[in-house]
Amino acid sequence: MGNIALKISLLSIAFLLSALTVLLFYKNKIGKKWMLAIITSSFTAAITAVVLLSLLVEPQIKLNGSHLVRVPVFSTYEEKGCSVSVGGKDITDTVTVKSNVDTNIVGKYKVTYTVNYGKKTFTSVRTVLVEDKILPLIKLNGEEKITVSDMKFYKESGASAYDNYDGDISANIEITKRKINFDKYNVIYTVKDAAGNKTSLVREVEIKDIVKPVITLKNKETIYIDQGGQYTDYGATASDDMDGDLTEEIRVSGTVNTEILGSYNISYTVEDLSGNVTTVIRRVVVRVPEDPTQNRICLTFDDGPSKVTIQILDILKKNDIKATFFICDYSEDKLPIIQRIINEGHAIGIHGYSHDYAKIYKSEAAFMNNINKLHDKLLNDTGYDTNIMRFPGGSSNTVSEKYCKGIMKKLKVTVTDAGWRYFDWNVSSDDATGSISANAIYKSTISGLKKKRTNVVLMHDLGTKKTTADALQKIIDYANENSYSFWAIDDTIPQIVH
Ligand code: ZN
């Protein structure tokens, strides 16, 4: 190329000129000062000329935009291109742009701009940095603010972290605890993504005693006392997770009048240092005492009135003894039988308007409604106001569990608190068993009888239980021969419960 030759010639002239100057200096034709000045200026002139020549005749690649471009990952890289001119002529359209930029992958990329001019190739390079600058996200498991009695009860529920580029980075979370003051901690969750972007999140933990103290009653939750007896409180103990033994702090309130039958509540209350209060109630039931000088029998007939009620009443009348009928709902035509029971001095107790376990043991309210409905009907029809009842299936039945869990435990308290005295039995005639003979009923009954107590005998007043009525006279005869006496249930009869 003439271009190159011209540049070499210019530099050669500068050399020759310098050599000539040095020669003249050694021949003492010029001074040192002159020699240096000539050399310097000749080279300066030659190099300047070479540079100017290059600018004029070599393609100049000028990038549009910066040589270093930063692009967020997953965004779009916009190629700004370049312009190329040579000797004032625009040859941009001859540029080849080569790029391997992948904005989906973090990294350093090159964009190469190439121009072929003459037999030479000219290139320029732009650097593109695809970067992850987005902070990862942290999400706490559980509440952002929690309260515990003590930091030792703090249970770490963790957190999860997600990064726009790295994905799930939960495993990289670092957890640190920092005490802020005596009742506050911060749990700090920090996570860094691969690009070094860091995110922190804080869970605030308040230290406050929120656990109630626990009261444990000494002896049973329900205490039975015979009327006229003495009630002594058994006491209780109390402890708290933070304050320890609080037994001394228990306040007891409530009184028991052992002269008056009924149910009494004694309450035990304790407060811990943080103001958490616990109250526990003990029931004290004052009941009729058993009279050991008496050999009592209370015959009880359930589920009537029925077709055999009259036969039963006739036998009772003939023997001049009183019994108790735990009745269910009755039709209008049975009202005279109900009236006869009352007129002849027997007791009537409530068994239930309905005997359907599924209905009556569905809820406490359903049960109370079932006994109150029959109580009110009886009162309305006859003026007879009864306060005794028998749970269908007895108070120890398990069938009710099927319809409402734990209902019997609640009902025994509820009916007592409502003023009812409920009776189970301590002698079974076994007449509920299929087709049992009168003799078998007789045998079952007399084998259950005991002296010096109140024997409450379970029998049934049902159209299908004629053998019960048939066995009755024999049972009465046995009792009379063995110095038992018959009683209808009233307030002087001790409550016989399972
Ligand atoms: Zn029944």
PDB file of N, CA, C and O in Angstrom, residues 374-432:
ATOM      1  N   LEU A 374     -91.776 -32.306  79.334  1.00  0.00           N
ATOM      2  CA  LEU A 374     -92.677 -33.255  79.995  1.00  0.00           C
ATOM      3  C   LEU A 374     -93.034 -32.781  81.405  1.00  0.00           C
ATOM      4  O   LEU A 374     -94.180 -32.929  81.854  1.00  0.00           O
ATOM      5  N   HIS A 375     -92.032 -32.173  82.074  1.00  0.00           N
ATOM      6  CA  HIS A 375     -92.291 -31.621  83.410  1.00  0.00           C
ATOM      7  C   HIS A 375     -93.430 -30.605  83.345  1.00  0.00           C
ATOM      8  O   HIS A 375     -94.375 -30.640  84.144  1.00  0.00           O
ATOM      9  N   ASP A 376     -93.341 -29.724  82.360  1.00  0.00           N
ATOM     10  CA  ASP A 376     -94.334 -28.651  82.244  1.00  0.00           C
ATOM     11  C   ASP A 376     -95.708 -29.198  81.836  1.00  0.00           C
ATOM     12  O   ASP A 376     -96.739 -28.710  82.305  1.00  0.00           O
ATOM     13  N   LYS A 377     -95.684 -30.230  80.977  1.00  0.00           N
ATOM     14  CA  LYS A 377     -96.961 -30.834  80.562  1.00  0.00           C
ATOM     15  C   LYS A 377     -97.656 -31.477  81.767  1.00  0.00           C
ATOM     16  O   LYS A 377     -98.852 -31.274  81.989  1.00  0.00           O
ATOM     17  N   LEU A 378     -96.872 -32.202  82.551  1.00  0.00           N
ATOM     18  CA  LEU A 378     -97.410 -32.877  83.733  1.00  0.00           C
ATOM     19  C   LEU A 378     -97.958 -31.864  84.733  1.00  0.00           C
ATOM     20  O   LEU A 378     -99.048 -32.030  85.292  1.00  0.00           O
ATOM     21  N   LEU A 379     -97.194 -30.787  84.919  1.00  0.00           N
ATOM     22  CA  LEU A 379     -97.611 -29.739  85.853  1.00  0.00           C
ATOM     23  C   LEU A 379     -98.906 -29.108  85.374  1.00  0.00           C
ATOM     24  O   LEU A 379     -99.841 -28.880  86.156  1.00  0.00           O
ATOM     25  N   ASN A 380     -98.981 -28.874  84.083  1.00  0.00           N
ATOM     26  CA  ASN A 380    -100.151 -28.242  83.489  1.00  0.00           C
ATOM     27  C   ASN A 380    -101.384 -29.143  83.573  1.00  0.00           C
ATOM     28  O   ASN A 380    -102.481 -28.694  83.884  1.00  0.00           O
ATOM     29  N   ASP A 381    -101.158 -30.458  83.335  1.00  0.00           N
ATOM     30  CA  ASP A 381    -102.283 -31.402  83.324  1.00  0.00           C
ATOM     31  C   ASP A 381    -102.780 -31.742  84.724  1.00  0.00           C
ATOM     32  O   ASP A 381    -103.972 -31.998  84.922  1.00  0.00           O
ATOM     33  N   THR A 382    -101.862 -31.810  85.687  1.00  0.00           N
ATOM     34  CA  THR A 382    -102.223 -32.368  87.000  1.00  0.00           C
ATOM     35  C   THR A 382    -101.883 -31.477  88.181  1.00  0.00           C
ATOM     36  O   THR A 382    -102.326 -31.740  89.297  1.00  0.00           O
ATOM     37  N   GLY A 383    -101.047 -30.461  87.965  1.00  0.00           N
ATOM     38  CA  GLY A 383    -100.585 -29.631  89.079  1.00  0.00           C
ATOM     39  C   GLY A 383     -99.450 -30.294  89.848  1.00  0.00           C
ATOM     40  O   GLY A 383     -98.974 -29.781  90.857  1.00  0.00           O
ATOM     41  N   TYR A 384     -98.983 -31.464  89.376  1.00  0.00           N
ATOM     42  CA  TYR A 384     -97.928 -32.208  90.063  1.00  0.00           C
ATOM     43  C   TYR A 384     -96.568 -31.672  89.606  1.00  0.00           C
ATOM     44  O   TYR A 384     -96.241 -31.685  88.425  1.00  0.00           O
ATOM     45  N   ASP A 385     -95.784 -31.183  90.573  1.00  0.00           N
ATOM     46  CA  ASP A 385     -94.486 -30.556  90.260  1.00  0.00           C
ATOM     47  C   ASP A 385     -93.366 -31.455  90.767  1.00  0.00           C
ATOM     48  O   ASP A 385     -93.101 -31.518  91.958  1.00  0.00           O
ATOM     49  N   THR A 386     -92.723 -32.160  89.855  1.00  0.00           N
ATOM     50  CA  THR A 386     -91.683 -33.104  90.280  1.00  0.00           C
ATOM     51  C   THR A 386     -90.285 -32.522  90.115  1.00  0.00           C
ATOM     52  O   THR A 386     -90.046 -31.687  89.243  1.00  0.00           O
ATOM     53  N   ASN A 387     -89.371 -32.938  90.990  1.00  0.00           N
ATOM     54  CA  ASN A 387     -87.968 -32.514  90.864  1.00  0.00           C
ATOM     55  C   ASN A 387     -87.036 -33.722  90.753  1.00  0.00           C
ATOM     56  O   ASN A 387     -85.843 -33.613  90.959  1.00  0.00           O
ATOM     57  N   ILE A 388     -87.627 -34.900  90.457  1.00  0.00           N
ATOM     58  CA  ILE A 388     -86.767 -36.070  90.286  1.00  0.00           C
ATOM     59  C   ILE A 388     -86.821 -36.546  88.835  1.00  0.00           C
ATOM     60  O   ILE A 388     -87.815 -36.340  88.132  1.00  0.00           O
ATOM     61  N   MET A 389     -85.738 -37.130  88.409  1.00  0.00           N
ATOM     62  CA  MET A 389     -85.662 -37.589  87.028  1.00  0.00           C
ATOM     63  C   MET A 389     -84.714 -38.774  86.912  1.00  0.00           C
ATOM     64  O   MET A 389     -83.931 -39.047  87.819  1.00  0.00           O
ATOM     65  N   ARG A 390     -84.848 -39.478  85.812  1.00  0.00           N
ATOM     66  CA  ARG A 390     -83.914 -40.564  85.505  1.00  0.00           C
ATOM     67  C   ARG A 390     -83.485 -40.408  84.054  1.00  0.00           C
ATOM     68  O   ARG A 390     -84.315 -40.254  83.159  1.00  0.00           O
ATOM     69  N   PHE A 391     -82.145 -40.423  83.839  1.00  0.00           N
ATOM     70  CA  PHE A 391     -81.632 -40.327  82.468  1.00  0.00           C
ATOM     71  C   PHE A 391     -81.993 -41.587  81.687  1.00  0.00           C
ATOM     72  O   PHE A 391     -81.749 -42.697  82.184  1.00  0.00           O
ATOM     73  N   PRO A 392     -82.565 -41.468  80.490  1.00  0.00           N
ATOM     74  CA  PRO A 392     -82.746 -42.664  79.657  1.00  0.00           C
ATOM     75  C   PRO A 392     -81.386 -43.348  79.469  1.00  0.00           C
ATOM     76  O   PRO A 392     -80.410 -42.708  79.108  1.00  0.00           O
ATOM     77  N   GLY A 393     -81.333 -44.628  79.843  1.00  0.00           N
ATOM     78  CA  GLY A 393     -80.056 -45.360  79.772  1.00  0.00           C
ATOM     79  C   GLY A 393     -79.246 -45.224  81.045  1.00  0.00           C
ATOM     80  O   GLY A 393     -78.192 -45.842  81.190  1.00  0.00           O
ATOM     81  N   GLY A 394     -79.713 -44.399  81.995  1.00  0.00           N
ATOM     82  CA  GLY A 394     -78.974 -44.167  83.239  1.00  0.00           C
ATOM     83  C   GLY A 394     -77.883 -43.120  83.050  1.00  0.00           C
ATOM     84  O   GLY A 394     -77.496 -42.798  81.925  1.00  0.00           O
ATOM     85  N   SER A 395     -77.391 -42.583  84.177  1.00  0.00           N
ATOM     86  CA  SER A 395     -76.396 -41.502  84.090  1.00  0.00           C
ATOM     87  C   SER A 395     -75.040 -42.024  83.633  1.00  0.00           C
ATOM     88  O   SER A 395     -74.162 -41.247  83.278  1.00  0.00           O
ATOM     89  N   SER A 396     -74.863 -43.367  83.661  1.00  0.00           N
ATOM     90  CA  SER A 396     -73.563 -43.923  83.253  1.00  0.00           C
ATOM     91  C   SER A 396     -73.613 -44.480  81.834  1.00  0.00           C
ATOM     92  O   SER A 396     -72.717 -45.194  81.414  1.00  0.00           O
ATOM     93  N   ASN A 397     -74.667 -44.118  81.095  1.00  0.00           N
ATOM     94  CA  ASN A 397     -74.775 -44.662  79.730  1.00  0.00           C
ATOM     95  C   ASN A 397     -73.628 -44.177  78.856  1.00  0.00           C
ATOM     96  O   ASN A 397     -73.082 -43.094  79.046  1.00  0.00           O
ATOM     97  N   THR A 398     -73.252 -45.022  77.886  1.00  0.00           N
ATOM     98  CA  THR A 398     -72.186 -44.636  76.945  1.00  0.00           C
ATOM     99  C   THR A 398     -72.766 -44.376  75.551  1.00  0.00           C
ATOM    100  O   THR A 398     -72.088 -43.834  74.697  1.00  0.00           O
ATOM    101  N   VAL A 399     -74.038 -44.733  75.385  1.00  0.00           N
ATOM    102  CA  VAL A 399     -74.663 -44.558  74.077  1.00  0.00           C
ATOM    103  C   VAL A 399     -74.714 -43.075  73.669  1.00  0.00           C
ATOM    104  O   VAL A 399     -74.566 -42.733  72.501  1.00  0.00           O
ATOM    105  N   SER A 400     -74.855 -42.192  74.671  1.00  0.00           N
ATOM    106  CA  SER A 400     -74.954 -40.747  74.377  1.00  0.00           C
ATOM    107  C   SER A 400     -73.677 -40.191  73.755  1.00  0.00           C
ATOM    108  O   SER A 400     -73.708 -39.212  73.019  1.00  0.00           O
ATOM    109  N   GLU A 401     -72.533 -40.849  74.052  1.00  0.00           N
ATOM    110  CA  GLU A 401     -71.233 -40.421  73.491  1.00  0.00           C
ATOM    111  C   GLU A 401     -71.267 -40.361  71.971  1.00  0.00           C
ATOM    112  O   GLU A 401     -70.562 -39.597  71.343  1.00  0.00           O
ATOM    113  N   LYS A 402     -72.118 -41.265  71.434  1.00  0.00           N
ATOM    114  CA  LYS A 402     -72.233 -41.376  69.985  1.00  0.00           C
ATOM    115  C   LYS A 402     -72.812 -40.098  69.376  1.00  0.00           C
ATOM    116  O   LYS A 402     -72.531 -39.759  68.242  1.00  0.00           O
ATOM    117  N   TYR A 403     -73.636 -39.426  70.154  1.00  0.00           N
ATOM    118  CA  TYR A 403     -74.346 -38.260  69.628  1.00  0.00           C
ATOM    119  C   TYR A 403     -73.714 -36.937  70.059  1.00  0.00           C
ATOM    120  O   TYR A 403     -73.829 -35.939  69.365  1.00  0.00           O
ATOM    121  N   CYS A 404     -73.037 -36.965  71.205  1.00  0.00           N
ATOM    122  CA  CYS A 404     -72.408 -35.736  71.689  1.00  0.00           C
ATOM    123  C   CYS A 404     -71.350 -36.139  72.716  1.00  0.00           C
ATOM    124  O   CYS A 404     -71.669 -36.639  73.787  1.00  0.00           O
ATOM    125  N   LYS A 405     -70.096 -35.922  72.347  1.00  0.00           N
ATOM    126  CA  LYS A 405     -69.005 -36.382  73.190  1.00  0.00           C
ATOM    127  C   LYS A 405     -68.982 -35.668  74.546  1.00  0.00           C
ATOM    128  O   LYS A 405     -69.109 -34.459  74.614  1.00  0.00           O
ATOM    129  N   GLY A 406     -68.879 -36.461  75.623  1.00  0.00           N
ATOM    130  CA  GLY A 406     -68.750 -35.880  76.968  1.00  0.00           C
ATOM    131  C   GLY A 406     -70.029 -35.280  77.529  1.00  0.00           C
ATOM    132  O   GLY A 406     -70.001 -34.565  78.527  1.00  0.00           O
ATOM    133  N   ILE A 407     -71.163 -35.600  76.905  1.00  0.00           N
ATOM    134  CA  ILE A 407     -72.403 -34.913  77.315  1.00  0.00           C
ATOM    135  C   ILE A 407     -72.878 -35.333  78.703  1.00  0.00           C
ATOM    136  O   ILE A 407     -73.395 -34.500  79.462  1.00  0.00           O
ATOM    137  N   MET A 408     -72.678 -36.597  79.094  1.00  0.00           N
ATOM    138  CA  MET A 408     -73.201 -37.032  80.388  1.00  0.00           C
ATOM    139  C   MET A 408     -72.545 -36.289  81.546  1.00  0.00           C
ATOM    140  O   MET A 408     -73.198 -35.904  82.502  1.00  0.00           O
ATOM    141  N   LYS A 409     -71.224 -36.067  81.428  1.00  0.00           N
ATOM    142  CA  LYS A 409     -70.508 -35.373  82.494  1.00  0.00           C
ATOM    143  C   LYS A 409     -71.105 -33.968  82.683  1.00  0.00           C
ATOM    144  O   LYS A 409     -71.317 -33.514  83.802  1.00  0.00           O
ATOM    145  N   LYS A 410     -71.401 -33.330  81.582  1.00  0.00           N
ATOM    146  CA  LYS A 410     -71.971 -31.982  81.650  1.00  0.00           C
ATOM    147  C   LYS A 410     -73.410 -32.021  82.151  1.00  0.00           C
ATOM    148  O   LYS A 410     -73.808 -31.200  82.976  1.00  0.00           O
ATOM    149  N   LEU A 411     -74.173 -32.981  81.635  1.00  0.00           N
ATOM    150  CA  LEU A 411     -75.596 -33.033  81.990  1.00  0.00           C
ATOM    151  C   LEU A 411     -75.824 -33.273  83.472  1.00  0.00           C
ATOM    152  O   LEU A 411     -76.742 -32.709  84.062  1.00  0.00           O
ATOM    153  N   LYS A 412     -74.969 -34.112  84.078  1.00  0.00           N
ATOM    154  CA  LYS A 412     -75.145 -34.407  85.501  1.00  0.00           C
ATOM    155  C   LYS A 412     -75.032 -33.119  86.327  1.00  0.00           C
ATOM    156  O   LYS A 412     -75.750 -32.927  87.303  1.00  0.00           O
ATOM    157  N   VAL A 413     -74.118 -32.241  85.892  1.00  0.00           N
ATOM    158  CA  VAL A 413     -73.956 -30.948  86.568  1.00  0.00           C
ATOM    159  C   VAL A 413     -75.136 -30.045  86.240  1.00  0.00           C
ATOM    160  O   VAL A 413     -75.725 -29.417  87.125  1.00  0.00           O
ATOM    161  N   THR A 414     -75.487 -30.009  84.955  1.00  0.00           N
ATOM    162  CA  THR A 414     -76.550 -29.088  84.512  1.00  0.00           C
ATOM    163  C   THR A 414     -77.889 -29.399  85.168  1.00  0.00           C
ATOM    164  O   THR A 414     -78.568 -28.495  85.654  1.00  0.00           O
ATOM    165  N   VAL A 415     -78.260 -30.693  85.196  1.00  0.00           N
ATOM    166  CA  VAL A 415     -79.570 -31.023  85.776  1.00  0.00           C
ATOM    167  C   VAL A 415     -79.569 -30.751  87.290  1.00  0.00           C
ATOM    168  O   VAL A 415     -80.550 -30.250  87.830  1.00  0.00           O
ATOM    169  N   THR A 416     -78.432 -31.030  87.937  1.00  0.00           N
ATOM    170  CA  THR A 416     -78.345 -30.786  89.376  1.00  0.00           C
ATOM    171  C   THR A 416     -78.452 -29.285  89.671  1.00  0.00           C
ATOM    172  O   THR A 416     -79.171 -28.857  90.559  1.00  0.00           O
ATOM    173  N   ASP A 417     -77.702 -28.503  88.864  1.00  0.00           N
ATOM    174  CA  ASP A 417     -77.745 -27.052  89.059  1.00  0.00           C
ATOM    175  C   ASP A 417     -79.141 -26.485  88.779  1.00  0.00           C
ATOM    176  O   ASP A 417     -79.510 -25.443  89.307  1.00  0.00           O
ATOM    177  N   ALA A 418     -79.909 -27.190  87.935  1.00  0.00           N
ATOM    178  CA  ALA A 418     -81.273 -26.737  87.615  1.00  0.00           C
ATOM    179  C   ALA A 418     -82.272 -27.202  88.672  1.00  0.00           C
ATOM    180  O   ALA A 418     -83.474 -26.969  88.539  1.00  0.00           O
ATOM    181  N   GLY A 419     -81.766 -27.885  89.730  1.00  0.00           N
ATOM    182  CA  GLY A 419     -82.642 -28.272  90.839  1.00  0.00           C
ATOM    183  C   GLY A 419     -83.176 -29.696  90.770  1.00  0.00           C
ATOM    184  O   GLY A 419     -83.987 -30.088  91.600  1.00  0.00           O
ATOM    185  N   TRP A 420     -82.740 -30.464  89.776  1.00  0.00           N
ATOM    186  CA  TRP A 420     -83.203 -31.853  89.661  1.00  0.00           C
ATOM    187  C   TRP A 420     -82.367 -32.773  90.540  1.00  0.00           C
ATOM    188  O   TRP A 420     -81.176 -32.565  90.728  1.00  0.00           O
ATOM    189  N   ARG A 421     -83.044 -33.820  91.083  1.00  0.00           N
ATOM    190  CA  ARG A 421     -82.313 -34.915  91.721  1.00  0.00           C
ATOM    191  C   ARG A 421     -82.505 -36.104  90.792  1.00  0.00           C
ATOM    192  O   ARG A 421     -83.632 -36.547  90.572  1.00  0.00           O
ATOM    193  N   TYR A 422     -81.380 -36.542  90.204  1.00  0.00           N
ATOM    194  CA  TYR A 422     -81.540 -37.673  89.276  1.00  0.00           C
ATOM    195  C   TYR A 422     -81.204 -38.968  90.003  1.00  0.00           C
ATOM    196  O   TYR A 422     -80.372 -39.005  90.904  1.00  0.00           O
ATOM    197  N   PHE A 423     -81.906 -40.026  89.617  1.00  0.00           N
ATOM    198  CA  PHE A 423     -81.730 -41.335  90.252  1.00  0.00           C
ATOM    199  C   PHE A 423     -81.348 -42.391  89.226  1.00  0.00           C
ATOM    200  O   PHE A 423     -81.974 -42.495  88.179  1.00  0.00           O
ATOM    201  N   ASP A 424     -80.319 -43.169  89.563  1.00  0.00           N
ATOM    202  CA  ASP A 424     -80.046 -44.384  88.809  1.00  0.00           C
ATOM    203  C   ASP A 424     -80.647 -45.528  89.620  1.00  0.00           C
ATOM    204  O   ASP A 424     -81.711 -45.354  90.210  1.00  0.00           O
ATOM    205  N   TRP A 425     -79.991 -46.640  89.725  1.00  0.00           N
ATOM    206  CA  TRP A 425     -80.514 -47.783  90.480  1.00  0.00           C
ATOM    207  C   TRP A 425     -79.350 -48.605  91.017  1.00  0.00           C
ATOM    208  O   TRP A 425     -78.234 -48.512  90.506  1.00  0.00           O
ATOM    209  N   ASN A 426     -79.586 -49.315  92.091  1.00  0.00           N
ATOM    210  CA  ASN A 426     -78.548 -50.215  92.588  1.00  0.00           C
ATOM    211  C   ASN A 426     -79.014 -51.673  92.606  1.00  0.00           C
ATOM    212  O   ASN A 426     -78.295 -52.555  93.019  1.00  0.00           O
ATOM    213  N   VAL A 427     -80.256 -51.893  92.145  1.00  0.00           N
ATOM    214  CA  VAL A 427     -80.749 -53.263  91.966  1.00  0.00           C
ATOM    215  C   VAL A 427     -81.443 -53.299  90.595  1.00  0.00           C
ATOM    216  O   VAL A 427     -82.240 -52.417  90.281  1.00  0.00           O
ATOM    217  N   SER A 428     -81.105 -54.326  89.811  1.00  0.00           N
ATOM    218  CA  SER A 428     -81.770 -54.435  88.519  1.00  0.00           C
ATOM    219  C   SER A 428     -82.661 -55.671  88.511  1.00  0.00           C
ATOM    220  O   SER A 428     -82.248 -56.740  88.949  1.00  0.00           O
ATOM    221  N   SER A 429     -83.896 -55.481  88.040  1.00  0.00           N
ATOM    222  CA  SER A 429     -84.813 -56.627  87.918  1.00  0.00           C
ATOM    223  C   SER A 429     -84.501 -57.410  86.653  1.00  0.00           C
ATOM    224  O   SER A 429     -85.064 -58.484  86.448  1.00  0.00           O
ATOM    225  N   ASP A 430     -83.639 -56.864  85.838  1.00  0.00           N
ATOM    226  CA  ASP A 430     -83.278 -57.482  84.546  1.00  0.00           C
ATOM    227  C   ASP A 430     -84.458 -57.617  83.597  1.00  0.00           C
ATOM    228  O   ASP A 430     -84.394 -58.367  82.625  1.00  0.00           O
ATOM    229  N   ASP A 431     -85.532 -56.868  83.855  1.00  0.00           N
ATOM    230  CA  ASP A 431     -86.715 -57.009  82.989  1.00  0.00           C
ATOM    231  C   ASP A 431     -86.542 -56.334  81.630  1.00  0.00           C
ATOM    232  O   ASP A 431     -87.406 -56.450  80.768  1.00  0.00           O
ATOM    233  N   ALA A 432     -85.415 -55.666  81.451  1.00  0.00           N
ATOM    234  CA  ALA A 432     -85.147 -55.077  80.135  1.00  0.00           C
ATOM    235  C   ALA A 432     -84.671 -56.149  79.158  1.00  0.00           C
ATOM    236  O   ALA A 432     -84.665 -55.957  77.948  1.00  0.00           O
TER     237      ALA A 432
END
